[in-house]
Amino acid sequence: MQSFTKSKLAIAVGAALVATASIADSHATKSTNADVAARHAMMGLVGQNIGILGDTAKGEIAFNAGLVQAAATNLNMLAKIDPTTLWTAGTEQGAADLSRAKPEIWSDAAGFAQKFDDMADASAALMDVADLEGLRAGMGALGGTCKACHETYRGPKN
Amino acid sequence: MQSFTKSKLAIAVGAALVATASIADSHATKSTNADVAARHAMMGLVGQNIGILGDTAKGEIAFNAGLVQAAATNLNMLAKIDPTTLWTAGTEQGAADLSRAKPEIWSDAAGFAQKFDDMADASAALMDVADLEGLRAGMGALGGTCKACHETYRGPKN
């Protein structure tokens, strides 16, 4: 039973960290489009905070309640950034360099906004987390929100 | 009287945009330190949102209440990001590449936090702004918070 739980955790943390790693890889160069660069900056911040939670969940850094709560709070705020300032018209994949934004971001704006609401909820659940077990319990839901949004609204690697 | 007001506006908007431009210039390359890269990402987002407000205040883009309010709201949230996840130990200027963080960030943590509170207040004042005059009236205070923090806590160009 414990190994099953551990395995689920590994998948959840893995999903979150794959998201982080792919951000770090793909944005070594900066888009010449300021709005694309800004949303990559936003995703970079998301990745950094997910990284703090993931590294802690995996035991790579010692559990620090203040740091974990700060990272979860940052994620919660980042989830609430107004997307209209970032996913601007004419910046879909193919139209702006380094963009991986699928047209569905604009054609299904309500669905896209819902993904951020889901991320806000999953991160809010970790804002008062008091111990490692609590963090691990919440990582699956959080990592799932990264994955769900990327699968639907992010195009293939450039 | 009008030219005096216009001149004050130019100074305020100028101060805010100088901050933005210097971010764009100095971070064309990314720090190899993940925390420094993350705070540059944060500052890049600040710059992007200040840019929306500044370009609107200068009349370079048409006043759009929704966009202006979104940018002010984003700035307000960015001002509330927990600095402990970004200004981590050992990342001052000289210790981490591309860092311009002065040691005062750590030795005067309360003063540094106050600068973010000031930015939160100045951006909050623009979150419900309804017209161009309202935006222009608030830009001086907002630009002043950028300048005040940079003067005290940011080191010379690398």
mmCIF file of C-alpha atoms in Angstrom, chain B residues 32-136:
data_model
loop_
_atom_site.group_PDB
_atom_site.id
_atom_site.type_symbol
_atom_site.label_atom_id
_atom_site.label_comp_id
_atom_site.label_asym_id
_atom_site.label_seq_id
_atom_site.Cartn_x
_atom_site.Cartn_y
_atom_site.Cartn_z
ATOM 1 C CA THR B 32 22.731 30.401 -14.603
ATOM 2 C CA ASN B 33 21.413 30.800 -11.047
ATOM 3 C CA ALA B 34 17.788 29.621 -11.066
ATOM 4 C CA ASP B 35 16.727 32.008 -8.314
ATOM 5 C CA VAL B 36 18.289 35.005 -10.040
ATOM 6 C CA ALA B 37 16.642 33.936 -13.314
ATOM 7 C CA ALA B 38 13.312 33.643 -11.499
ATOM 8 C CA ARG B 39 13.505 37.123 -10.010
ATOM 9 C CA HIS B 40 14.495 38.531 -13.369
ATOM 10 C CA ALA B 41 11.410 36.786 -14.738
ATOM 11 C CA MET B 42 9.383 38.466 -12.016
ATOM 12 C CA MET B 43 10.880 41.863 -12.845
ATOM 13 C CA GLY B 44 10.265 41.196 -16.529
ATOM 14 C CA LEU B 45 6.583 40.704 -15.774
ATOM 15 C CA VAL B 46 6.579 43.883 -13.709
ATOM 16 C CA GLY B 47 8.174 45.672 -16.663
ATOM 17 C CA GLN B 48 5.629 44.311 -19.103
ATOM 18 C CA ASN B 49 2.711 45.522 -17.001
ATOM 19 C CA ILE B 50 4.348 48.909 -16.306
ATOM 20 C CA GLY B 51 4.864 49.109 -20.070
ATOM 21 C CA ILE B 52 1.137 48.697 -20.709
ATOM 22 C CA LEU B 53 0.376 51.493 -18.249
ATOM 23 C CA GLY B 54 3.192 53.741 -19.494
ATOM 24 C CA ASP B 55 2.382 53.309 -23.180
ATOM 25 C CA THR B 56 -1.249 54.082 -22.419
ATOM 26 C CA ALA B 57 -0.380 57.125 -20.289
ATOM 27 C CA LYS B 58 1.809 58.464 -23.087
ATOM 28 C CA GLY B 59 -0.997 57.960 -25.618
ATOM 29 C CA GLU B 60 0.958 55.400 -27.606
ATOM 30 C CA ILE B 61 -1.816 52.879 -27.199
ATOM 31 C CA ALA B 62 -5.506 53.737 -26.849
ATOM 32 C CA PHE B 63 -6.895 53.786 -23.320
ATOM 33 C CA ASN B 64 -8.531 50.420 -22.633
ATOM 34 C CA ALA B 65 -9.949 50.284 -19.113
ATOM 35 C CA GLY B 66 -9.952 46.487 -18.986
ATOM 36 C CA LEU B 67 -6.322 46.232 -20.052
ATOM 37 C CA VAL B 68 -5.156 49.024 -17.731
ATOM 38 C CA GLN B 69 -6.988 47.514 -14.774
ATOM 39 C CA ALA B 70 -5.591 44.073 -15.591
ATOM 40 C CA ALA B 71 -2.037 45.441 -15.725
ATOM 41 C CA ALA B 72 -2.494 47.297 -12.418
ATOM 42 C CA THR B 73 -3.974 44.162 -10.833
ATOM 43 C CA ASN B 74 -1.076 42.070 -12.110
ATOM 44 C CA LEU B 75 1.389 44.579 -10.654
ATOM 45 C CA ASN B 76 -0.429 44.498 -7.353
ATOM 46 C CA MET B 77 -0.130 40.721 -7.254
ATOM 47 C CA LEU B 78 3.498 40.725 -8.337
ATOM 48 C CA ALA B 79 4.245 43.149 -5.500
ATOM 49 C CA LYS B 80 2.948 40.511 -3.110
ATOM 50 C CA ILE B 81 5.144 37.642 -4.282
ATOM 51 C CA ASP B 82 7.012 36.304 -1.287
ATOM 52 C CA PRO B 83 10.585 37.633 -1.617
ATOM 53 C CA THR B 84 12.066 34.742 0.364
ATOM 54 C CA THR B 85 11.590 32.438 -2.649
ATOM 55 C CA LEU B 86 13.428 34.842 -4.954
ATOM 56 C CA TRP B 87 16.089 36.733 -3.023
ATOM 57 C CA THR B 88 17.689 33.619 -1.629
ATOM 58 C CA ALA B 89 20.912 33.490 0.370
ATOM 59 C CA GLY B 90 24.113 33.734 -1.650
ATOM 60 C CA THR B 91 22.587 35.407 -4.703
ATOM 61 C CA GLU B 92 23.809 38.966 -4.222
ATOM 62 C CA GLN B 93 25.675 40.848 -6.921
ATOM 63 C CA GLY B 94 29.107 39.309 -7.340
ATOM 64 C CA ALA B 95 28.019 35.947 -5.942
ATOM 65 C CA ALA B 96 25.662 34.965 -8.786
ATOM 66 C CA ASP B 97 25.993 35.924 -12.442
ATOM 67 C CA LEU B 98 23.818 38.794 -13.673
ATOM 68 C CA SER B 99 22.663 39.531 -10.136
ATOM 69 C CA ARG B 100 22.359 43.206 -9.215
ATOM 70 C CA ALA B 101 21.003 42.541 -5.733
ATOM 71 C CA LYS B 102 22.656 44.694 -3.079
ATOM 72 C CA PRO B 103 23.491 43.185 0.327
ATOM 73 C CA GLU B 104 20.978 45.634 1.846
ATOM 74 C CA ILE B 105 18.199 43.355 0.560
ATOM 75 C CA TRP B 106 19.190 40.916 3.264
ATOM 76 C CA SER B 107 20.617 43.272 5.902
ATOM 77 C CA ASP B 108 17.528 45.507 5.687
ATOM 78 C CA ALA B 109 14.844 42.947 4.847
ATOM 79 C CA ALA B 110 12.107 45.034 6.466
ATOM 80 C CA GLY B 111 12.995 48.079 4.372
ATOM 81 C CA PHE B 112 13.059 45.942 1.245
ATOM 82 C CA ALA B 113 9.642 44.465 2.050
ATOM 83 C CA GLN B 114 8.313 47.983 2.589
ATOM 84 C CA LYS B 115 9.243 48.877 -1.007
ATOM 85 C CA PHE B 116 7.029 46.060 -2.243
ATOM 86 C CA ASP B 117 4.244 47.243 0.042
ATOM 87 C CA ASP B 118 4.630 50.714 -1.508
ATOM 88 C CA MET B 119 4.403 49.197 -4.991
ATOM 89 C CA ALA B 120 1.310 47.241 -3.926
ATOM 90 C CA ASP B 121 -0.332 50.447 -2.690
ATOM 91 C CA ALA B 122 0.545 52.482 -5.787
ATOM 92 C CA SER B 123 -0.694 49.754 -8.128
ATOM 93 C CA ALA B 124 -3.866 49.186 -6.069
ATOM 94 C CA ALA B 125 -4.698 52.847 -6.650
ATOM 95 C CA LEU B 126 -4.879 52.083 -10.396
ATOM 96 C CA MET B 127 -6.876 48.857 -10.225
ATOM 97 C CA ASP B 128 -10.198 50.628 -10.766
ATOM 98 C CA VAL B 129 -8.952 53.477 -12.923
ATOM 99 C CA ALA B 130 -11.659 54.580 -15.346
ATOM 100 C CA ASP B 131 -9.978 57.052 -17.679
ATOM 101 C CA LEU B 132 -6.703 58.359 -19.031
ATOM 102 C CA GLU B 133 -6.545 61.241 -16.567
ATOM 103 C CA GLY B 134 -6.927 58.850 -13.660
ATOM 104 C CA LEU B 135 -4.139 56.690 -15.012
ATOM 105 C CA ARG B 136 -1.834 59.651 -15.529
#
